[in-house]
Amino acid sequence: MPKKVIIAGGGTGGHVYPAIAIATGLKAKFAEVDVLFVGTEKGLENDLVPKAGFELKKIRVRGFKRKLSLENISTLKEVALGGLQSLALLKKEKPDLVVGTGGYVAGPVVFFASMLKIPTLIHEQNVKPGITNRILSRFVDKVAVSFPDSVKYFPKDKVVVTGNPIRPEIVLTEKSRALKELGVDKEKPLVLSFGGSQGALKLNEAALELIDLIKEDSTFQLLHITGKKNYDDFISKLEYKGINPSGLGHIKVRPYVYEMHYAIAAADLVVSRAGAITIAELTAAGKPAILIPLPTAAGQHQDYNAGFMRKNGAAVIIKDRELSGKKLYDTIRNLLSDRNTLVEMSKASKKLGRPDALERILKEIISLID
Ligand SMILES: CC(=O)N[C@H]1[C@@H](OP(=O)(O)OP(=O)(O)OC[C@H]2O[C@@H](n3ccc(=O)[nH]c3=O)[C@H](O)[C@@H]2O)O[C@H](CO)[C@@H](O)[C@@H]1O
């Protein structure tokens, strides 16, 4: 009998990309396995899941505000509704396994699956786990974590260190091919900058200043990703500064890059937020980084992710409040002009990579289905 796996994960790329990596890995190994995604109406899953060739069912879930607020009363209604929808979906689909990769949607789907005695696995991407996964860990069968430092947060008998599953192309793409695909000059180093899957306004502000500093001439090239919703505003601000973005050969600005494996493979240095999947991709590809952890991330979890990279010599950190175009420019110039440090950082980064993470998670999944 063919098996059915439900993967619940959504909201941002950090939850959706690992879910897609798991689904694609499962299908590659067992073509007969049926994989169904559960997400919400608004998240990035609506764009990425159908593109990856999977079916997406949607339920209505919202997160609670961390502070006491009236809005939480209406959220409570949504949560109850989301619970009922999850239950109905699980009863209808009768999956053999439910995997949760985070985001609000994973909460009710994984919780009710465990109540229905369906085998469950959750995956935690960050060094410091979120509250939902900590609560869910009491009910699920397996907890896959991405860093040894996360083990202490979960029940000992359930937790296993697998790493963050990433798209295989991230490791498989040759730099020379990537440079060609992106149309960048192979003689000058390329700096890739982006603020996770949504883009980051603060990083965009710094990038605007940085572009102003390097527009005439530069020792490096820049590929800056603004995030889809910030792109038009970014371009208007560039034009206001008298800069025509399409007229700059050594600077490229994009709203979003679907083929991120080319951007990462081509880069000599990466500037980014400290999202867990970004870090997993950079380390798998052995890229040195300048990280600007998002200060408002729940429980400061990006500080922990970035701290892990710095502790191991793979990244330098700029604090969000200290970020400016000039600071970014100086930090980039210093690193690019110090070849030895850059090589050491690349090696350190590569050492932290876990290219076998997907295989490890698949092994856990298979043992739960069997
Ligand atoms: C604001 C917030 O709470 N962010 C969280 C979210 O981050 P976010 O969704 O930003 O996730 P990550 O930084 O972990 O991953 C971003 C993903 O988007 C991809 N990408 C990005 C830009 C682009 O143009 N194309 C593209 O494909 C990257 O290659 C990567 O695969 O989930 C992560 C994993 O739980 C957390 O660590 C982050 O703290």
Coordinates of C-alpha atoms and ligand atoms in Angstrom, one line a residue:
M1 CA 0.0 0.0 0.0
P2 CA 1.4 3.4 -0.9
K3 CA 2.3 5.6 2.1
K4 CA 1.1 9.1 2.7
V5 CA 3.1 11.8 4.4
I6 CA 1.8 15.2 5.5
I7 CA 4.3 18.0 5.9
A8 CA 3.1 21.0 7.9
G9 CA 5.3 24.1 7.7
G10 CA 4.9 27.6 6.5
G11 CA 5.1 31.3 6.8
T12 CA 8.7 32.1 5.8
G13 CA 11.3 30.4 3.6
G14 CA 13.1 29.2 6.7
H15 CA 10.2 26.8 7.4
V16 CA 9.1 26.1 3.8
Y17 CA 12.5 25.3 2.1
P18 CA 13.4 22.5 4.6
A19 CA 9.9 21.1 4.1
I20 CA 10.4 21.1 0.3
A21 CA 13.8 19.6 0.7
I22 CA 12.3 16.7 2.8
A23 CA 9.4 16.2 0.4
T24 CA 11.7 16.2 -2.7
G25 CA 14.1 13.8 -1.0
L26 CA 11.3 11.4 0.0
K27 CA 9.9 11.4 -3.5
A28 CA 13.4 10.8 -5.0
K29 CA 13.8 7.7 -2.8
F30 CA 10.2 6.4 -2.9
A31 CA 8.3 7.5 -5.9
E32 CA 5.2 5.8 -4.6
V33 CA 5.0 8.0 -1.4
D34 CA 2.3 10.5 -1.5
V35 CA 3.3 13.9 0.0
L36 CA 0.8 16.6 0.9
F37 CA 1.7 20.0 2.3
V38 CA -0.4 21.9 4.8
G39 CA 0.1 25.6 5.0
T40 CA -1.8 28.9 5.5
E41 CA -3.3 31.3 3.1
K42 CA -0.6 34.0 3.4
G43 CA 2.7 32.3 3.7
L44 CA 5.5 31.8 1.2
E45 CA 4.4 28.2 0.8
N46 CA 1.7 29.5 -1.6
D47 CA 4.4 30.5 -4.0
L48 CA 7.1 27.8 -3.4
V49 CA 5.1 24.6 -2.8
P50 CA 3.3 24.5 -6.1
K51 CA 6.5 25.6 -7.9
A52 CA 8.2 22.5 -6.4
G53 CA 5.4 20.3 -7.8
F54 CA 3.5 19.5 -4.6
E55 CA -0.1 19.9 -3.5
L56 CA -0.8 22.4 -0.8
K57 CA -3.9 22.3 1.5
K58 CA -4.6 25.4 3.5
I59 CA -5.9 25.9 7.0
R60 CA -6.5 29.2 9.0
V61 CA -4.0 29.7 11.8
R62 CA -2.6 32.8 13.3
G63 CA 0.0 33.4 16.0
F64 CA -0.6 35.0 19.3
K65 CA 0.9 38.4 20.1
R66 CA 3.5 37.9 22.7
K67 CA 2.1 40.8 24.8
L68 CA -1.4 40.8 26.3
S69 CA -3.7 42.2 23.6
L70 CA -7.3 42.3 22.6
E71 CA -6.3 40.9 19.2
N72 CA -5.5 37.7 21.0
I73 CA -9.2 37.1 21.6
S74 CA -9.9 37.0 17.9
T75 CA -6.7 34.9 17.4
L76 CA -8.1 32.4 19.9
K77 CA -11.1 31.9 17.6
E78 CA -8.8 31.4 14.6
V79 CA -6.7 28.9 16.6
A80 CA -9.8 26.9 17.5
L81 CA -10.9 27.0 13.9
G82 CA -7.4 25.9 12.8
G83 CA -7.6 23.1 15.2
L84 CA -10.9 21.9 13.9
Q85 CA -9.6 22.2 10.3
S86 CA -6.5 20.2 11.1
L87 CA -8.5 17.5 12.7
A88 CA -10.9 17.2 9.8
L89 CA -8.0 17.2 7.3
L90 CA -6.1 14.5 9.2
K91 CA -9.2 12.3 9.5
K92 CA -9.9 12.7 5.8
E93 CA -6.3 12.2 4.5
K94 CA -5.3 9.5 7.0
P95 CA -1.5 10.1 6.7
D96 CA 1.0 7.5 7.8
L97 CA 3.2 10.2 9.2
V98 CA 3.1 13.9 9.9
V99 CA 6.2 16.1 9.8
G100 CA 6.3 19.6 11.2
T101 CA 8.9 22.1 10.1
G102 CA 7.6 25.1 12.0
G103 CA 5.6 28.2 11.5
Y104 CA 2.1 28.6 13.1
V105 CA 0.6 26.0 10.9
A106 CA 2.8 23.2 12.3
G107 CA 1.3 23.6 15.8
P108 CA -2.3 22.3 15.4
V109 CA -1.5 19.8 12.6
V110 CA 1.3 18.0 14.5
F111 CA -0.6 18.3 17.8
F112 CA -3.8 16.7 16.5
A113 CA -1.8 14.1 14.6
S114 CA -0.2 12.9 17.8
M115 CA -3.6 12.9 19.5
L116 CA -4.9 10.6 16.7
K117 CA -1.8 8.4 17.3
I118 CA -0.4 9.2 13.9
P119 CA 3.5 9.0 14.0
T120 CA 5.0 12.5 14.2
L121 CA 8.3 14.1 13.7
I122 CA 9.2 17.8 14.2
H123 CA 12.2 19.5 12.8
E124 CA 13.8 22.5 14.6
Q125 CA 16.0 24.7 12.4
N126 CA 17.5 27.1 14.9
V127 CA 20.1 26.7 17.6
K128 CA 17.6 28.1 20.2
P129 CA 14.2 26.4 19.5
G130 CA 10.9 28.2 19.4
I131 CA 8.1 27.8 21.9
T132 CA 5.8 25.8 19.6
N133 CA 8.4 23.1 19.0
R134 CA 9.3 22.9 22.7
I135 CA 5.6 22.3 23.5
L136 CA 5.1 19.9 20.6
S137 CA 8.2 17.9 21.6
R138 CA 6.2 16.5 24.6
F139 CA 3.7 14.9 22.2
V140 CA 5.6 13.8 19.1
D141 CA 7.6 10.7 18.4
K142 CA 10.8 12.3 17.2
V143 CA 12.5 15.7 17.3
A144 CA 15.1 16.3 14.7
V145 CA 17.4 19.3 15.6
S146 CA 20.0 21.1 13.5
F147 CA 22.7 21.9 16.1
P148 CA 24.2 19.8 19.0
D149 CA 23.5 22.9 21.2
S150 CA 19.8 22.4 20.8
V151 CA 19.6 18.9 22.2
K152 CA 19.3 20.2 25.8
Y153 CA 15.9 21.8 25.1
F154 CA 14.2 18.5 24.2
P155 CA 13.3 15.1 25.7
K156 CA 16.5 13.0 25.6
D157 CA 14.8 9.8 24.3
K158 CA 13.3 11.6 21.3
V159 CA 15.9 14.1 20.1
V160 CA 18.3 13.4 17.2
V161 CA 20.8 15.8 15.6
T162 CA 20.3 15.8 11.8
G163 CA 21.2 19.3 10.6
N164 CA 19.1 21.5 8.4
P165 CA 18.0 19.8 5.1
I166 CA 18.8 22.1 2.2
R167 CA 18.2 22.0 -1.6
P168 CA 20.9 19.6 -3.0
E169 CA 21.7 22.1 -5.8
I170 CA 23.3 24.4 -3.1
V171 CA 26.2 21.9 -2.7
L172 CA 26.3 20.7 -6.3
T173 CA 26.6 24.0 -8.2
E174 CA 30.1 24.9 -9.5
K175 CA 31.2 28.5 -9.1
S176 CA 32.2 28.8 -12.8
R177 CA 28.7 27.7 -13.9
A178 CA 27.1 30.1 -11.4
L179 CA 29.2 33.1 -12.6
K180 CA 28.1 32.4 -16.1
E181 CA 24.4 32.0 -15.2
L182 CA 24.4 35.3 -13.3
G183 CA 26.4 37.1 -15.9
V184 CA 29.0 38.5 -13.4
D185 CA 32.6 39.3 -14.0
K186 CA 34.9 36.5 -12.9
E187 CA 37.8 38.8 -12.2
K188 CA 36.2 40.8 -9.4
P189 CA 34.9 39.3 -6.1
L190 CA 31.2 39.1 -5.8
V191 CA 29.4 40.1 -2.6
L192 CA 25.8 38.7 -2.2
S193 CA 23.6 40.5 0.2
F194 CA 20.0 39.5 1.3
G195 CA 17.8 39.6 4.3
G196 CA 16.4 36.1 4.5
S197 CA 13.4 35.0 2.5
Q198 CA 11.4 38.3 3.1
G199 CA 14.2 40.8 2.7
A200 CA 15.3 43.2 5.5
L201 CA 14.5 46.9 5.5
K202 CA 17.5 47.7 7.6
L203 CA 19.8 45.9 5.3
N204 CA 18.1 47.5 2.3
E205 CA 18.9 51.0 3.8
A206 CA 22.5 50.0 4.3
A207 CA 22.6 48.6 0.8
L208 CA 21.3 51.9 -0.7
E209 CA 24.2 53.8 1.0
L210 CA 26.6 51.1 0.0
I211 CA 25.6 51.3 -3.6
D212 CA 26.0 55.1 -3.5
L213 CA 29.6 54.5 -2.2
I214 CA 30.5 52.0 -4.9
K215 CA 28.4 53.2 -7.9
E216 CA 31.3 54.9 -9.8
D217 CA 33.9 52.2 -9.3
S218 CA 34.5 49.3 -7.0
T219 CA 36.9 46.6 -6.2
F220 CA 34.0 44.2 -5.8
Q221 CA 30.6 43.4 -7.4
L222 CA 27.4 43.4 -5.5
L223 CA 24.2 41.3 -5.9
H224 CA 21.6 42.7 -3.6
I225 CA 18.3 41.0 -3.0
T226 CA 15.7 43.4 -1.6
G227 CA 12.8 41.0 -0.8
K228 CA 9.7 41.0 -3.1
K229 CA 7.6 43.5 -1.2
N230 CA 10.5 46.1 -0.8
Y231 CA 11.8 46.0 -4.4
D232 CA 9.8 48.9 -5.9
D233 CA 10.5 51.2 -3.0
F234 CA 14.2 50.3 -3.2
I235 CA 14.4 51.1 -6.9
S236 CA 12.6 54.4 -6.4
K237 CA 15.1 55.4 -3.7
L238 CA 18.0 54.5 -6.0
E239 CA 16.5 56.6 -8.7
Y240 CA 15.9 59.5 -6.3
K241 CA 19.7 59.3 -5.6
G242 CA 20.2 59.6 -9.4
I243 CA 21.3 56.0 -9.8
N244 CA 19.9 54.0 -12.6
P245 CA 20.0 50.4 -11.4
S246 CA 20.0 48.9 -14.8
G247 CA 23.0 51.0 -15.9
L248 CA 25.4 49.6 -13.3
G249 CA 27.3 46.6 -14.6
H250 CA 28.9 45.7 -11.3
I251 CA 25.8 46.1 -9.2
K252 CA 22.7 43.9 -9.6
V253 CA 19.5 44.4 -7.6
R254 CA 16.8 41.7 -7.5
P255 CA 13.5 41.4 -5.7
Y256 CA 13.9 37.6 -5.1
V257 CA 16.2 34.9 -6.5
Y258 CA 14.5 31.5 -6.9
E259 CA 17.8 29.9 -8.1
M260 CA 19.6 30.8 -5.0
H261 CA 22.2 28.1 -5.6
Y262 CA 23.7 30.2 -8.3
A263 CA 23.9 33.3 -6.1
I264 CA 25.5 31.4 -3.3
A265 CA 27.9 29.5 -5.4
A266 CA 29.1 32.6 -7.2
A267 CA 29.6 34.7 -4.0
D268 CA 33.0 35.3 -2.4
L269 CA 31.4 36.8 0.6
V270 CA 27.8 36.9 1.9
V271 CA 26.0 39.6 3.9
S272 CA 22.8 38.4 5.5
R273 CA 20.5 38.1 8.4
A274 CA 21.2 35.0 10.5
G275 CA 18.2 32.7 9.6
A276 CA 19.0 29.1 10.2
I277 CA 18.5 27.9 6.6
T278 CA 20.6 30.7 5.2
I279 CA 23.3 29.5 7.6
A280 CA 22.9 25.9 6.6
E281 CA 23.2 26.8 3.0
L282 CA 26.3 29.1 3.5
T283 CA 28.1 26.4 5.5
A284 CA 27.2 23.6 3.1
A285 CA 28.7 25.7 0.3
G286 CA 31.6 26.9 2.6
K287 CA 31.0 30.7 2.3
P288 CA 32.3 33.3 4.7
A289 CA 29.7 35.7 6.0
I290 CA 28.9 39.0 7.6
L291 CA 25.8 38.4 9.6
I292 CA 23.4 41.0 11.0
P293 CA 21.1 39.1 13.3
L294 CA 17.5 40.3 13.4
P295 CA 17.2 41.8 16.9
T296 CA 13.4 41.2 17.0
A297 CA 13.5 37.5 16.2
A298 CA 11.6 35.5 18.8
G299 CA 13.8 34.8 21.9
Q300 CA 16.7 36.4 20.0
H301 CA 17.2 33.2 18.2
Q302 CA 19.1 34.8 15.3
D303 CA 21.8 36.0 17.8
Y304 CA 22.3 32.4 18.8
N305 CA 22.6 31.3 15.1
A306 CA 25.0 34.1 14.4
G307 CA 27.0 33.4 17.6
F308 CA 27.4 29.8 16.5
M309 CA 28.9 31.0 13.2
R310 CA 31.2 33.5 14.8
K311 CA 32.4 31.2 17.6
N312 CA 33.5 28.8 14.9
G313 CA 35.3 31.4 12.8
A314 CA 32.9 31.3 9.8
A315 CA 31.4 34.8 10.2
V316 CA 31.8 38.3 11.6
I317 CA 28.8 40.0 13.1
I318 CA 27.5 43.5 12.7
K319 CA 24.9 44.5 15.3
D320 CA 21.7 45.7 13.7
R321 CA 21.8 49.0 15.5
E322 CA 25.4 49.6 14.3
L323 CA 24.6 48.8 10.7
S324 CA 25.1 51.5 8.1
G325 CA 26.3 51.6 4.5
K326 CA 29.7 52.9 5.5
K327 CA 30.1 50.2 8.2
L328 CA 29.1 47.5 5.7
Y329 CA 31.5 49.0 3.1
D330 CA 34.4 49.0 5.5
T331 CA 33.7 45.5 6.8
I332 CA 33.4 44.1 3.2
R333 CA 36.6 45.9 2.1
N334 CA 38.6 44.7 5.1
L335 CA 37.6 41.1 4.6
L336 CA 38.1 41.1 0.8
S337 CA 41.5 42.6 1.1
D338 CA 42.6 40.0 3.7
R339 CA 42.8 36.9 1.6
N340 CA 44.1 34.7 4.4
T341 CA 41.3 35.5 6.7
L342 CA 38.7 35.0 4.0
V343 CA 40.2 31.5 3.1
E344 CA 40.2 30.6 6.8
M345 CA 36.6 31.7 7.2
S346 CA 35.6 29.7 4.2
K347 CA 37.2 26.6 5.5
A348 CA 35.6 27.1 8.9
S349 CA 32.3 27.6 7.3
K350 CA 32.6 24.4 5.2
K351 CA 33.5 22.4 8.3
L352 CA 30.2 23.4 9.9
G353 CA 28.2 22.3 6.8
R354 CA 26.0 19.3 7.1
P355 CA 25.4 18.1 3.6
D356 CA 24.1 14.8 4.9
A357 CA 21.2 16.4 6.9
L358 CA 18.6 15.5 4.4
E359 CA 19.7 11.8 4.4
R360 CA 19.6 11.8 8.2
I361 CA 16.1 13.1 8.4
L362 CA 14.9 10.7 5.7
K363 CA 16.3 7.9 7.8
E364 CA 14.3 9.0 10.8
I365 CA 11.2 9.4 8.7
I366 CA 11.5 6.0 7.2
S367 CA 12.0 4.3 10.5
L368 CA 8.8 6.0 11.8
I369 CA 6.7 5.0 8.7
D370 CA 8.0 1.4 8.9
Ligands
LIG1 C1 12.1 36.9 10.5 C2 12.3 35.5 11.0 O1 11.7 35.1 12.0 N1 13.1 34.7 10.3 C3 13.2 33.3 10.6 C4 12.9 32.5 9.3 O2 13.8 33.1 8.4 P1 13.8 33.1 6.8 O3 12.5 32.7 6.2 O4 14.3 34.4 6.4 O5 14.7 31.9 6.7 P2 16.2 31.6 6.5 O6 17.1 32.8 6.5 O7 16.5 30.5 7.4 O8 16.2 31.0 5.0 C5 15.9 31.8 3.9 C6 15.7 30.9 2.7 O9 15.2 31.7 1.7 C7 16.0 31.5 0.5 N2 16.0 32.6 -0.3 C8 16.1 33.9 0.2 C9 16.1 35.0 -0.7 C10 16.0 34.7 -2.1 O10 15.9 35.7 -2.9 N3 15.8 33.5 -2.5 C11 15.8 32.4 -1.7 O11 15.7 31.3 -2.1 C12 17.4 31.2 1.1 O12 18.2 30.6 0.2 C13 17.0 30.3 2.3 O13 16.7 29.0 1.8 O14 13.1 31.1 9.5 C14 14.4 30.7 10.0 C15 14.3 29.2 10.2 O15 13.4 28.9 11.2 C16 14.7 31.5 11.2 O16 16.1 31.2 11.6 C17 14.6 33.0 11.0 O17 15.0 33.7 12.1

